Coordinates of C-alpha atoms and ligand atoms in Angstrom, one line a residue:
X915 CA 28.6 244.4 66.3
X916 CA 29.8 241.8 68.3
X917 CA 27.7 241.1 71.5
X918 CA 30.0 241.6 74.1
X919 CA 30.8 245.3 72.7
X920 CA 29.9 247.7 75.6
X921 CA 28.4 251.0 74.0
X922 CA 27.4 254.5 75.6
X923 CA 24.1 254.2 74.6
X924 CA 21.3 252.0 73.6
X925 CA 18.4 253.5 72.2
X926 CA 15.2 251.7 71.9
X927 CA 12.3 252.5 69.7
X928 CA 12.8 255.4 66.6
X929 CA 10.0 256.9 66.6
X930 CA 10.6 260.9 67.4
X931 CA 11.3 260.0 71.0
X932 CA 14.3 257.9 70.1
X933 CA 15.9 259.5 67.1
X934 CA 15.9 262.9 68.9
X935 CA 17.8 261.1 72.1
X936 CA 20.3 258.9 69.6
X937 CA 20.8 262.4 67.2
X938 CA 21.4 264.3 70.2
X939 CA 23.8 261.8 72.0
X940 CA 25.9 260.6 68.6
X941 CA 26.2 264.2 68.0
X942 CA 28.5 264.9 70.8
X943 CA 30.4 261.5 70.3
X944 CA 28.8 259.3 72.1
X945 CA 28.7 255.6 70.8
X946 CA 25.2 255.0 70.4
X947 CA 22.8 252.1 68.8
X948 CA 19.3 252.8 67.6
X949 CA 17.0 249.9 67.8
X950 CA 13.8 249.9 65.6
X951 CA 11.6 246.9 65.5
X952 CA 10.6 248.0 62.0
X953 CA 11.8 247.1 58.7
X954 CA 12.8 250.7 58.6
X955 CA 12.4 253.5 60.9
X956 CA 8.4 254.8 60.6
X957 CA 7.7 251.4 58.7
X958 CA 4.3 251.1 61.2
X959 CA 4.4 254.5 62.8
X960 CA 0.9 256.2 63.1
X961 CA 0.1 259.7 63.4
X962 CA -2.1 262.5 62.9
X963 CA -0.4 264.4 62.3
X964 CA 0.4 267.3 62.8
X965 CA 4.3 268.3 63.7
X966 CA 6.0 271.3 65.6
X967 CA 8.8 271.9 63.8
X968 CA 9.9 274.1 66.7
X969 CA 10.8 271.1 68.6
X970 CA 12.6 269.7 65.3
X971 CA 14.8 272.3 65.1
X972 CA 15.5 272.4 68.6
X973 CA 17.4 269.2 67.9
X974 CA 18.9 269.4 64.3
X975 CA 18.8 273.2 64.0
X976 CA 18.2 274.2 60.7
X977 CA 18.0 270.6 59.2
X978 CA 14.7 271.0 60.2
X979 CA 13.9 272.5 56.5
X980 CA 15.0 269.7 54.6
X981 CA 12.7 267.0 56.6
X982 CA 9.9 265.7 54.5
X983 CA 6.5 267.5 55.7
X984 CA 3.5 267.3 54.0
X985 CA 1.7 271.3 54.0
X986 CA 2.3 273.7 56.5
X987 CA -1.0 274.3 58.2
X988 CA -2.6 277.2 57.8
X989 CA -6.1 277.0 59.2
X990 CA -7.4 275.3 62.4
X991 CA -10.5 274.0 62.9
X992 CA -12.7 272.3 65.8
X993 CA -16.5 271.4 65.2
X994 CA -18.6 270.0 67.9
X995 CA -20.8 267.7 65.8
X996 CA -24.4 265.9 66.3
X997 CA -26.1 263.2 63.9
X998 CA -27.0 266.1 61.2
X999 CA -25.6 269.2 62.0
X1000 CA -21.9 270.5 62.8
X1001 CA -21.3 273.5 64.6
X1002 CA -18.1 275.0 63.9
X1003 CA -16.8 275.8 67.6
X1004 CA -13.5 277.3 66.4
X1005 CA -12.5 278.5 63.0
X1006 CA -8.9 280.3 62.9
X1007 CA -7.1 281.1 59.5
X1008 CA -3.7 282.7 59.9
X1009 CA -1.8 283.8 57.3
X1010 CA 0.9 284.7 59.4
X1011 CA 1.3 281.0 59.4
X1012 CA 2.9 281.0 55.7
X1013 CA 6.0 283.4 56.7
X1014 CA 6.5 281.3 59.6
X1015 CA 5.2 278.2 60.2
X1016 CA 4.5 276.3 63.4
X1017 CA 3.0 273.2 62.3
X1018 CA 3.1 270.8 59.5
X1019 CA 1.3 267.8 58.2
X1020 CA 3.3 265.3 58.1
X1021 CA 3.5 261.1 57.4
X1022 CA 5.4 259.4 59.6
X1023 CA 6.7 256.4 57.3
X1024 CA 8.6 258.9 55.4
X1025 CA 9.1 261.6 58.4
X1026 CA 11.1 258.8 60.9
X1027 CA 12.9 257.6 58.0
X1028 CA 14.5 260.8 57.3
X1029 CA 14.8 261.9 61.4
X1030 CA 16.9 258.5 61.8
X1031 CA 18.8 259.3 58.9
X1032 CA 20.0 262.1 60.6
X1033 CA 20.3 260.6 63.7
X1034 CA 22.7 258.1 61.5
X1035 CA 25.1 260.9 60.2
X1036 CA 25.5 262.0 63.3
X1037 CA 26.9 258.6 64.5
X1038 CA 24.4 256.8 65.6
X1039 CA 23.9 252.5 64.2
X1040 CA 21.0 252.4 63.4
X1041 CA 19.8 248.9 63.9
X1042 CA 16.4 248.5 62.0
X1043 CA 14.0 245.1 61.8
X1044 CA 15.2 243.9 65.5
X1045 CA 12.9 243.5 68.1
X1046 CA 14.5 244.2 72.0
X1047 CA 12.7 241.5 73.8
X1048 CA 14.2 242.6 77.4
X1049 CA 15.7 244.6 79.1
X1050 CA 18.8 243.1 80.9
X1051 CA 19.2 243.7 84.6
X1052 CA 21.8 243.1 86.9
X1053 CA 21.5 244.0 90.5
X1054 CA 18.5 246.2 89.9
X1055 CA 20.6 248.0 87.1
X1056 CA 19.8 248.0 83.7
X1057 CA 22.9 247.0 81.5
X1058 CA 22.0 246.1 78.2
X1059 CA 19.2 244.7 75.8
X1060 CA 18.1 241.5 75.1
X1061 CA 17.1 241.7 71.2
X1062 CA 15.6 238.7 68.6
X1063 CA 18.3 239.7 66.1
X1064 CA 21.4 241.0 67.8
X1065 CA 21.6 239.2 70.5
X1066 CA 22.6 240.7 74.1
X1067 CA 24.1 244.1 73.7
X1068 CA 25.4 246.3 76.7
X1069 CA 25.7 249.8 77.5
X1070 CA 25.8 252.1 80.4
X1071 CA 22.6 253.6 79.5
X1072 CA 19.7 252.6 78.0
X1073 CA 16.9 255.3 76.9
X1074 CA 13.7 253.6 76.0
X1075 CA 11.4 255.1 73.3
X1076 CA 9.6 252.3 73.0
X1077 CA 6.0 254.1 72.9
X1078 CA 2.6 252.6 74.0
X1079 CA 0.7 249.6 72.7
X1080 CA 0.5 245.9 72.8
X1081 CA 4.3 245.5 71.4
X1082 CA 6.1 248.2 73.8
X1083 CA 5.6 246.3 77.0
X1084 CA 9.6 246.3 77.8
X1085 CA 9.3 248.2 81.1
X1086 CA 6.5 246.6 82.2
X1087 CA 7.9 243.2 81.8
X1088 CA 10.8 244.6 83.8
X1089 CA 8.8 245.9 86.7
X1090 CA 9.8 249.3 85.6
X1091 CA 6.6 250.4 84.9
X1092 CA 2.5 249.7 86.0
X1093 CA 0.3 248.2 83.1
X1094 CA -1.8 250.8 82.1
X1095 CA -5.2 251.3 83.1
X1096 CA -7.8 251.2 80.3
X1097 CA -9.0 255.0 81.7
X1098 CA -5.6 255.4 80.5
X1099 CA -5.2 255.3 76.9
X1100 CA -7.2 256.0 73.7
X1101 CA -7.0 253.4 71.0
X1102 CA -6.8 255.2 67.9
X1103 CA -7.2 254.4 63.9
X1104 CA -5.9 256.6 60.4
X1105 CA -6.5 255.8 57.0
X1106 CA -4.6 258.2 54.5
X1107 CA -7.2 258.8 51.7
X1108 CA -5.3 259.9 48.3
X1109 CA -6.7 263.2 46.6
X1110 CA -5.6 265.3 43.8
X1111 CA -3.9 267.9 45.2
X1112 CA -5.9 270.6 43.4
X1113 CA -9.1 269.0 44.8
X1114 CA -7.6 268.7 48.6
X1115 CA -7.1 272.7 47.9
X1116 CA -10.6 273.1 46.8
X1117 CA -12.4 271.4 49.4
X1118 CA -10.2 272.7 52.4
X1119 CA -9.8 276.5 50.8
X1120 CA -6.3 276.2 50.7
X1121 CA -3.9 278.0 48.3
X1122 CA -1.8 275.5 46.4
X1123 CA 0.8 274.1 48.8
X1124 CA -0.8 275.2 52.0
X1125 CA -2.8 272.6 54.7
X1126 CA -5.9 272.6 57.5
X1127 CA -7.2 270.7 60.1
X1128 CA -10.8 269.9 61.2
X1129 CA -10.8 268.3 64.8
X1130 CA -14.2 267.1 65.4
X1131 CA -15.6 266.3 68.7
X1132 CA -19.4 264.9 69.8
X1133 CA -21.3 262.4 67.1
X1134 CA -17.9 262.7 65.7
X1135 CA -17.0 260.1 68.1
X1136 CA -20.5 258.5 69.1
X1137 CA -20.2 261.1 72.0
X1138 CA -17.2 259.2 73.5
X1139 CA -14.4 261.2 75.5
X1140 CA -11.8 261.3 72.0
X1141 CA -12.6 263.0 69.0
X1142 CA -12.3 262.8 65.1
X1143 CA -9.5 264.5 62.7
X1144 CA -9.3 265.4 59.4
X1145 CA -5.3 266.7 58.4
X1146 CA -4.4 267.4 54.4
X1147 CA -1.2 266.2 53.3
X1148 CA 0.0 267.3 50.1
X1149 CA -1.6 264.4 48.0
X1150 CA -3.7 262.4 50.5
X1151 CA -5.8 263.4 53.5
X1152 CA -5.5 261.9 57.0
X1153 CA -8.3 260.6 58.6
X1154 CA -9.1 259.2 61.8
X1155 CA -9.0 259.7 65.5
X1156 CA -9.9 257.7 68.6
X1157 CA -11.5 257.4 72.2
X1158 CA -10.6 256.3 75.5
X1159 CA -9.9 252.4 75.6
X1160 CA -12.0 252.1 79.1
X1161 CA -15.2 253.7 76.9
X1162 CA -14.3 251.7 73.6
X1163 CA -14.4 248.1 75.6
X1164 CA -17.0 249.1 78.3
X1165 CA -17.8 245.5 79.7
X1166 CA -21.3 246.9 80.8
X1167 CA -22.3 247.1 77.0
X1168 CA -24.1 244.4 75.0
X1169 CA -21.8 242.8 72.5
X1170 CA -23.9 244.7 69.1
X1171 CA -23.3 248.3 71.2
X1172 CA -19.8 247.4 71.3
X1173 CA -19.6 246.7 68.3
X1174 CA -21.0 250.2 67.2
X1175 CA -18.8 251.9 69.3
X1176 CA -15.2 249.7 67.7
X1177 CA -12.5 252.2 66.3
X1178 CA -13.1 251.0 63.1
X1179 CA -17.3 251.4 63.1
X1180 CA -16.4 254.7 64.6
X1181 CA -13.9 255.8 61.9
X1182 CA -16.7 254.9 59.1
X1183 CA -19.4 256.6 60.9
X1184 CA -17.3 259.8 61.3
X1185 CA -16.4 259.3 57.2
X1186 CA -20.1 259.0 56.7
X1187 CA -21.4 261.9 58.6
X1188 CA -23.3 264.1 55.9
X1189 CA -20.8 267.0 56.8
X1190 CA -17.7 264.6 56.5
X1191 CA -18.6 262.5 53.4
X1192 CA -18.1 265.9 50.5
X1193 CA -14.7 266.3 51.7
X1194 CA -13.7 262.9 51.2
X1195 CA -15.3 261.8 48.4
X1196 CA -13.9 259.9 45.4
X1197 CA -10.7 259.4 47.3
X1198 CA -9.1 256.1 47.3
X1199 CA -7.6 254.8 50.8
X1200 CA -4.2 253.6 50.4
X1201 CA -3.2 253.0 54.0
X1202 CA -4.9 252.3 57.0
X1203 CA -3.3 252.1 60.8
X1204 CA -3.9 251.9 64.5
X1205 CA -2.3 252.6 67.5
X1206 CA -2.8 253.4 71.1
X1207 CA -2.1 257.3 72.7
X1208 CA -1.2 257.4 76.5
X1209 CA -4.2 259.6 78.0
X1210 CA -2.9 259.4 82.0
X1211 CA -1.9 262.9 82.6
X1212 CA 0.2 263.6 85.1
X1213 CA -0.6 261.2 87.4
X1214 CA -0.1 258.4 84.7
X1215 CA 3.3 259.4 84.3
X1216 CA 5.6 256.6 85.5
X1217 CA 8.9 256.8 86.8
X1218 CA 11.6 258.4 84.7
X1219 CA 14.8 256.9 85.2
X1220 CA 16.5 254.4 87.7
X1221 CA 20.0 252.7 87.9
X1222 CA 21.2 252.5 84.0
X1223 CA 17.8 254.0 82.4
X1224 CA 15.5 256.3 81.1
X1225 CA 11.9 256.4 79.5
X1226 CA 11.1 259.3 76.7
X1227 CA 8.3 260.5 74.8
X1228 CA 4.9 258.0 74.8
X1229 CA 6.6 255.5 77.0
X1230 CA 7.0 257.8 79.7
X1231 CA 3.5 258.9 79.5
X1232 CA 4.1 262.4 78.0
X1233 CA 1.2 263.4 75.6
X1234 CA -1.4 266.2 76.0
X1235 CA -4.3 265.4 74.1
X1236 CA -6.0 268.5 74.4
X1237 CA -3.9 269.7 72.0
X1238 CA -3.2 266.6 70.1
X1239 CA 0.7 266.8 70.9
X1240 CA 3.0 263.8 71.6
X1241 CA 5.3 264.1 68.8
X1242 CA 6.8 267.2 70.3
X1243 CA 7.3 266.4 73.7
X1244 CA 8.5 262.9 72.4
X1245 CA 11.4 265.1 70.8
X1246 CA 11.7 267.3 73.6
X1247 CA 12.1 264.7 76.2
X1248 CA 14.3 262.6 73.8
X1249 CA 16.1 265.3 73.4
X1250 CA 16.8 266.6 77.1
X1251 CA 17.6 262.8 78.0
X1252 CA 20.4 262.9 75.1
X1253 CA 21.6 265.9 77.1
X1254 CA 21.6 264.4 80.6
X1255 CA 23.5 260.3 79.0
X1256 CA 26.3 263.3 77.3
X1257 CA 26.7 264.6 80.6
X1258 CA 26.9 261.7 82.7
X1259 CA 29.3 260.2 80.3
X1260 CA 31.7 263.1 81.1
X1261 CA 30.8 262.6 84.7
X1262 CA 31.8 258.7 84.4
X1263 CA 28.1 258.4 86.3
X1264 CA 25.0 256.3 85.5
X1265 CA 23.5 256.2 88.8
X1266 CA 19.8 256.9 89.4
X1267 CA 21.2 259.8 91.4
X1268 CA 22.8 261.1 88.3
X1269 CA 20.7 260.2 86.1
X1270 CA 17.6 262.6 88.2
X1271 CA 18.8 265.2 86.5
X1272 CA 16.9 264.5 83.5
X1273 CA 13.4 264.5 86.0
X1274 CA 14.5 267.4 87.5
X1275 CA 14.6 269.5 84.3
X1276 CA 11.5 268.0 82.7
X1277 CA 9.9 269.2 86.1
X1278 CA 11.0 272.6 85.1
X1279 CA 10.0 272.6 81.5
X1280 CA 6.9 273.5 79.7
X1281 CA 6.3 269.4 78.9
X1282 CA 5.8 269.2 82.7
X1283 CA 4.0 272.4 83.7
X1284 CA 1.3 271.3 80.4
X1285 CA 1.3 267.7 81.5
X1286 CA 0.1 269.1 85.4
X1287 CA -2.2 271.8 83.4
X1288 CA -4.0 268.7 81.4
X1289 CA -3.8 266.3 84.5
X1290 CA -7.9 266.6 85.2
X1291 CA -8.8 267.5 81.7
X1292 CA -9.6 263.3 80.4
X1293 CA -11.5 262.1 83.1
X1294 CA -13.7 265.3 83.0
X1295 CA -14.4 264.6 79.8
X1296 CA -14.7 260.3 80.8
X1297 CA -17.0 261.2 84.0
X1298 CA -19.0 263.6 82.4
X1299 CA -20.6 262.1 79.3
X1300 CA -23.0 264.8 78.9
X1301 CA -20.7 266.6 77.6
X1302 CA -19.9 265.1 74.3
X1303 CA -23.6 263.4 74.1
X1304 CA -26.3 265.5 75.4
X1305 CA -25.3 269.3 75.2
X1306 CA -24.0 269.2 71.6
X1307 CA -27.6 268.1 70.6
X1308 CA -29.4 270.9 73.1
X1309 CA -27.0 273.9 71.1
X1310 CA -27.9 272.2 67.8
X1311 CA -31.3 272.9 68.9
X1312 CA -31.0 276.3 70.1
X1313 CA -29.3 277.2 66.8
X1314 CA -31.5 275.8 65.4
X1315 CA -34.2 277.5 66.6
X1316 CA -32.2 280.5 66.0
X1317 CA -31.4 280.5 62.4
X1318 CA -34.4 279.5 61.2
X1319 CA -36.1 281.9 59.4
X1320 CA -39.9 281.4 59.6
X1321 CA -41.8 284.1 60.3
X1322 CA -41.5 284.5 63.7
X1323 CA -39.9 287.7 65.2
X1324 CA -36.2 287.5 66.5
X1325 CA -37.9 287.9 70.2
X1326 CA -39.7 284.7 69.6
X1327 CA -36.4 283.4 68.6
X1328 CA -34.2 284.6 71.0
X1329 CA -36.6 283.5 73.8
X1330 CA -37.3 279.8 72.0
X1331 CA -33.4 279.4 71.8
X1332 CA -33.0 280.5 75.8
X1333 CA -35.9 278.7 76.3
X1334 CA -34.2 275.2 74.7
X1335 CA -31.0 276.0 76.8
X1336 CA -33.0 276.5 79.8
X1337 CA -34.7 273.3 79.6
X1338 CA -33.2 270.9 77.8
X1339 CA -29.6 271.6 79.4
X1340 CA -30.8 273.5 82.5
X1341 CA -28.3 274.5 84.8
X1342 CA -26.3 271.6 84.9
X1343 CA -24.9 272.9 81.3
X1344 CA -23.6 275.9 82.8
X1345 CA -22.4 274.3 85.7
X1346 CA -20.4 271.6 83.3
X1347 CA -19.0 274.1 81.1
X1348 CA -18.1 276.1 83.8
X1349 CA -16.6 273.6 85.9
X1350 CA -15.0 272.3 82.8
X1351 CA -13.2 275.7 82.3
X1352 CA -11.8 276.2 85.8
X1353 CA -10.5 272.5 85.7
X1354 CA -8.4 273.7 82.1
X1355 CA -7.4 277.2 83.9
X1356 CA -6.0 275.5 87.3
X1357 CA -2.8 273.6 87.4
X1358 CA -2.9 270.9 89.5
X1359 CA -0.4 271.4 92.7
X1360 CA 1.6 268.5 93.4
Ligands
FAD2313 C1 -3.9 258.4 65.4 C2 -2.8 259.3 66.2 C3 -2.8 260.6 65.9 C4 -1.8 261.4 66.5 N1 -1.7 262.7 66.1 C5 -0.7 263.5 66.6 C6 -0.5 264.8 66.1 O1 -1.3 265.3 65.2 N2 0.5 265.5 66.6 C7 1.3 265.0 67.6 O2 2.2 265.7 68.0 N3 1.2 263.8 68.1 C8 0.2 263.0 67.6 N4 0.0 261.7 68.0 C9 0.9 261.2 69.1 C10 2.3 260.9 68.6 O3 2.2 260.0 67.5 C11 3.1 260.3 69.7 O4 3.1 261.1 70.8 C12 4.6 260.1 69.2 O5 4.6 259.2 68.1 C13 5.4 259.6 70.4 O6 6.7 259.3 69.9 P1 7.6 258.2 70.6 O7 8.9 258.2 69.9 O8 7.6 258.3 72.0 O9 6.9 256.8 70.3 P2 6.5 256.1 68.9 O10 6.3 257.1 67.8 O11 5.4 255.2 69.2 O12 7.8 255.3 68.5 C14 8.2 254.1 69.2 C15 9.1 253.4 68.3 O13 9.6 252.3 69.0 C16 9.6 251.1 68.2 N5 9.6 250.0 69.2 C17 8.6 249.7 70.1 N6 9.0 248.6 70.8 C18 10.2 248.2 70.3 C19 11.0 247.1 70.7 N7 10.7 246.3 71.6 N8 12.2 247.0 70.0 C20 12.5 247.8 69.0 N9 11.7 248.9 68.6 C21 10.6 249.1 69.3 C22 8.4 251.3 67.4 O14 8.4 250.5 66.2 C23 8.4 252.8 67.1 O15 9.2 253.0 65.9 C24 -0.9 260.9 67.4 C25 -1.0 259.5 67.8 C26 -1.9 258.7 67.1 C27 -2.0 257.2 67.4

């Protein structure tokens, strides 16, 4: 391409974001350029992870089918864990879920791959193993990208999918963008852990074919505000998961308590917890990755467009961890800002003013009415470290207490177990649970 060539569109960063965006803008015959630092698209990508194909097939219909996911997941569950015990919080099987699937394991290497594929048929160039370096600005408008393999290529618009972490710091370096707060951002870690597929089924009581996944909060994570995943694939497992950066690098801590509480140390004391190690064992790690997740809510989210751009997916902020989603409002968002570059291409228009648009209907969309819902829902967890330390340990206790057959009478029991509540959590317990449901249940007005 030579580098004075002025395209449509320059997309930078496939990852879901970006492919969504360049699929959705090629596809109505735009001129568009997909730039992926990797040696291929998903070469580095990390995940989970678990995909919603609904937001797939929002963008290339029934394509969707043919994209390479792993098992369609059939059972969810979340344990609150302590050093010895796990309670299991939530345990949902739904076989509804086989007829018609809402989620699927999946393994980003080969998932991206295929999503830029398509993105590629539709019209997009995809230009892999090419670093953007900058954006290029001219009288507060960005024109074009700076890259280390292309040189300087122009467009009218440039939608950035370049994600979070220590190699997507475009917008910052532009001014577009604050650096992120450590209170911010989770750092997190995966290794994919090859099983035989019978054995995956065994352990995880799935039939042949079908997945589940175990989020795991408490001891899981040292009792930092994150938590701990397990997600079968068809011949491997993912494991990993992750906790606020601000919490992982506390400068308070001595250097050997940091070192307990690394994303690495944390990964291998999840693996080695006595309820963990069984479903893992005798597997053989072939991969292992890192990667940060943005974790500002609402009010981390930083602007949206300007003069010549926009940001999608983990770049603009957009990721509701409650839930462990990203992947689907990265496609969601890539894909509404595909819509807004087609229509200000017929419109001849660029402008910040014209390019609001895309704001103005993420502010009407679910991505934004979650992303308000979620705002409070991180530093609850970061300001209240009870919650993930102390309290698992007291309800270990009372079950404890409960369960235990030993010759007392269920009275006995009952009251011992109250009694261990009482005590041991007191009030405050309530109070925090409480205060942590109201804080999920009210939106925050803005
Ligand atoms: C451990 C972990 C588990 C997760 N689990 C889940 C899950 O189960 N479900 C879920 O929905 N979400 C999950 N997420 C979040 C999800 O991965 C993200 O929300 C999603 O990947 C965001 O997509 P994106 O396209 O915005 O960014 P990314 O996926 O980060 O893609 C950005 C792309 O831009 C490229 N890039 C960056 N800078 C440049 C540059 N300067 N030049 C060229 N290319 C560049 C990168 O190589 C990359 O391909 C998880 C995240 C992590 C870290």
């Amino acid at each position: 391409m030579a580098a004075e060539e002025k395209l449509d569109a320059i997309v930078v960063g496939a990852g879901p974001a970006g492919c969504a965006a360049a699929y959705t803008m090629a596809r109505a015959g735009l001129q568009v350029a997909l730039i992926e630092k990797g040696s291929k698209a998903g070469a580095k990508n990390v995940m989970g992870g678990i995909l919603y194909n609904h937001y797939l097939e929002q963008v290339v219909g029934e394509a969707w089918k043919e994209a390479p996911l792993e098992r369609p997941i059939i059972e969810e569950q979340r344990w609150m864990m302590t050093e010895d015990a796990a309670i299991r919080l939530l345990g949902y099987k739904n076989l509804r879920n086989r007829e018609r699937p809402h989620s699927f394991s999946v393994l980003r290497a080969r998932f991206d791959e295929w999503f830029a594929a398509q993105a590629e048929a539709a019209g997009a160039f995809l230009i892999p193993e090419t670093v953007v370096e900058e954006l290029i600005l001219r009288g507060g408008r960005v024109v074009g990208v700076r890259t280390g393999r292309e040189g300087d290529l122009y467009a009218d618009v440039v939608v950035v999918c370049e994600g979070i972490g220590l190699g997507s710091r475009l917008l910052e370096r532009a001014g577009l963008k604050p650096r992120l707060k450590a209170n911010q951002a989770a750092m997190a870690v995966k290794e994919v852990i090859a099983l035989d597929p019978a054995v995956i089924e065994s352990r995880f009581n799935c039939e042949p074919g079908e997945g589940a996944s175990i989020e795991c909060y408490g001891d899981a994570t040292r009792g930092l505000s994150g938590f701990m995943f397990i997600y079968t694939n068809r011949e491997t497992v993912s494991v990993g998961g992750g906790a606020l950066l601000s919490e992982l690098a506390d400068t308070r801590l001595s250097r050997e308590e940091l070192a307990k509480r690394s994303p690495n140390a944390i990964l291998n004391h999840f693996k080695g917890h006595p309820a963990i190690r069984p479903l893992l064992q005798g597997g053989e790690t072939v991969e292992y990755l890192a990667k940060m997740i943005p974790e500002g809510g609402y009010r981390g989210i930083p602007k949206l467009y300007g003069n010549g751009y926009l940001v999608c997916g983990d770049a603009a902020g957009l990721s509701n961890p409650v839930h462990r989603e990203g992947s689907n409002l990265a496609m969601e968002s890539g894909r509404i800002a595909g819509e807004v570059v087609v229509h200000a291409k017929e419109q001849g228009d660029f402008s910040e003013a014209a390019l609001r648009t895309y704001k103005l209907r993420l502010d009407r969309s679910w991505i934004m009415a979650d992303m308000r819902k979620y705002d409070r829902a991180v530093p609850l967890l970061e300001h209240n470290p009870q919650m993930m330390g102390k309290y698992p340990k007291v309800l270990d206790r009372a079950l404890d207490e409960f369960f235990r057959v030993d010759g007392e009478s269920k009275w006995t029991k009952q009251s011992k177990a109250l009694r261990i509540v009482r005590k041991e959590g007191g009030l405050r317990m309530l109070w925090d649970t409480g205060k942590a449901l109201w804080t999920l249940a009210r939106p925050l007005h803005r």
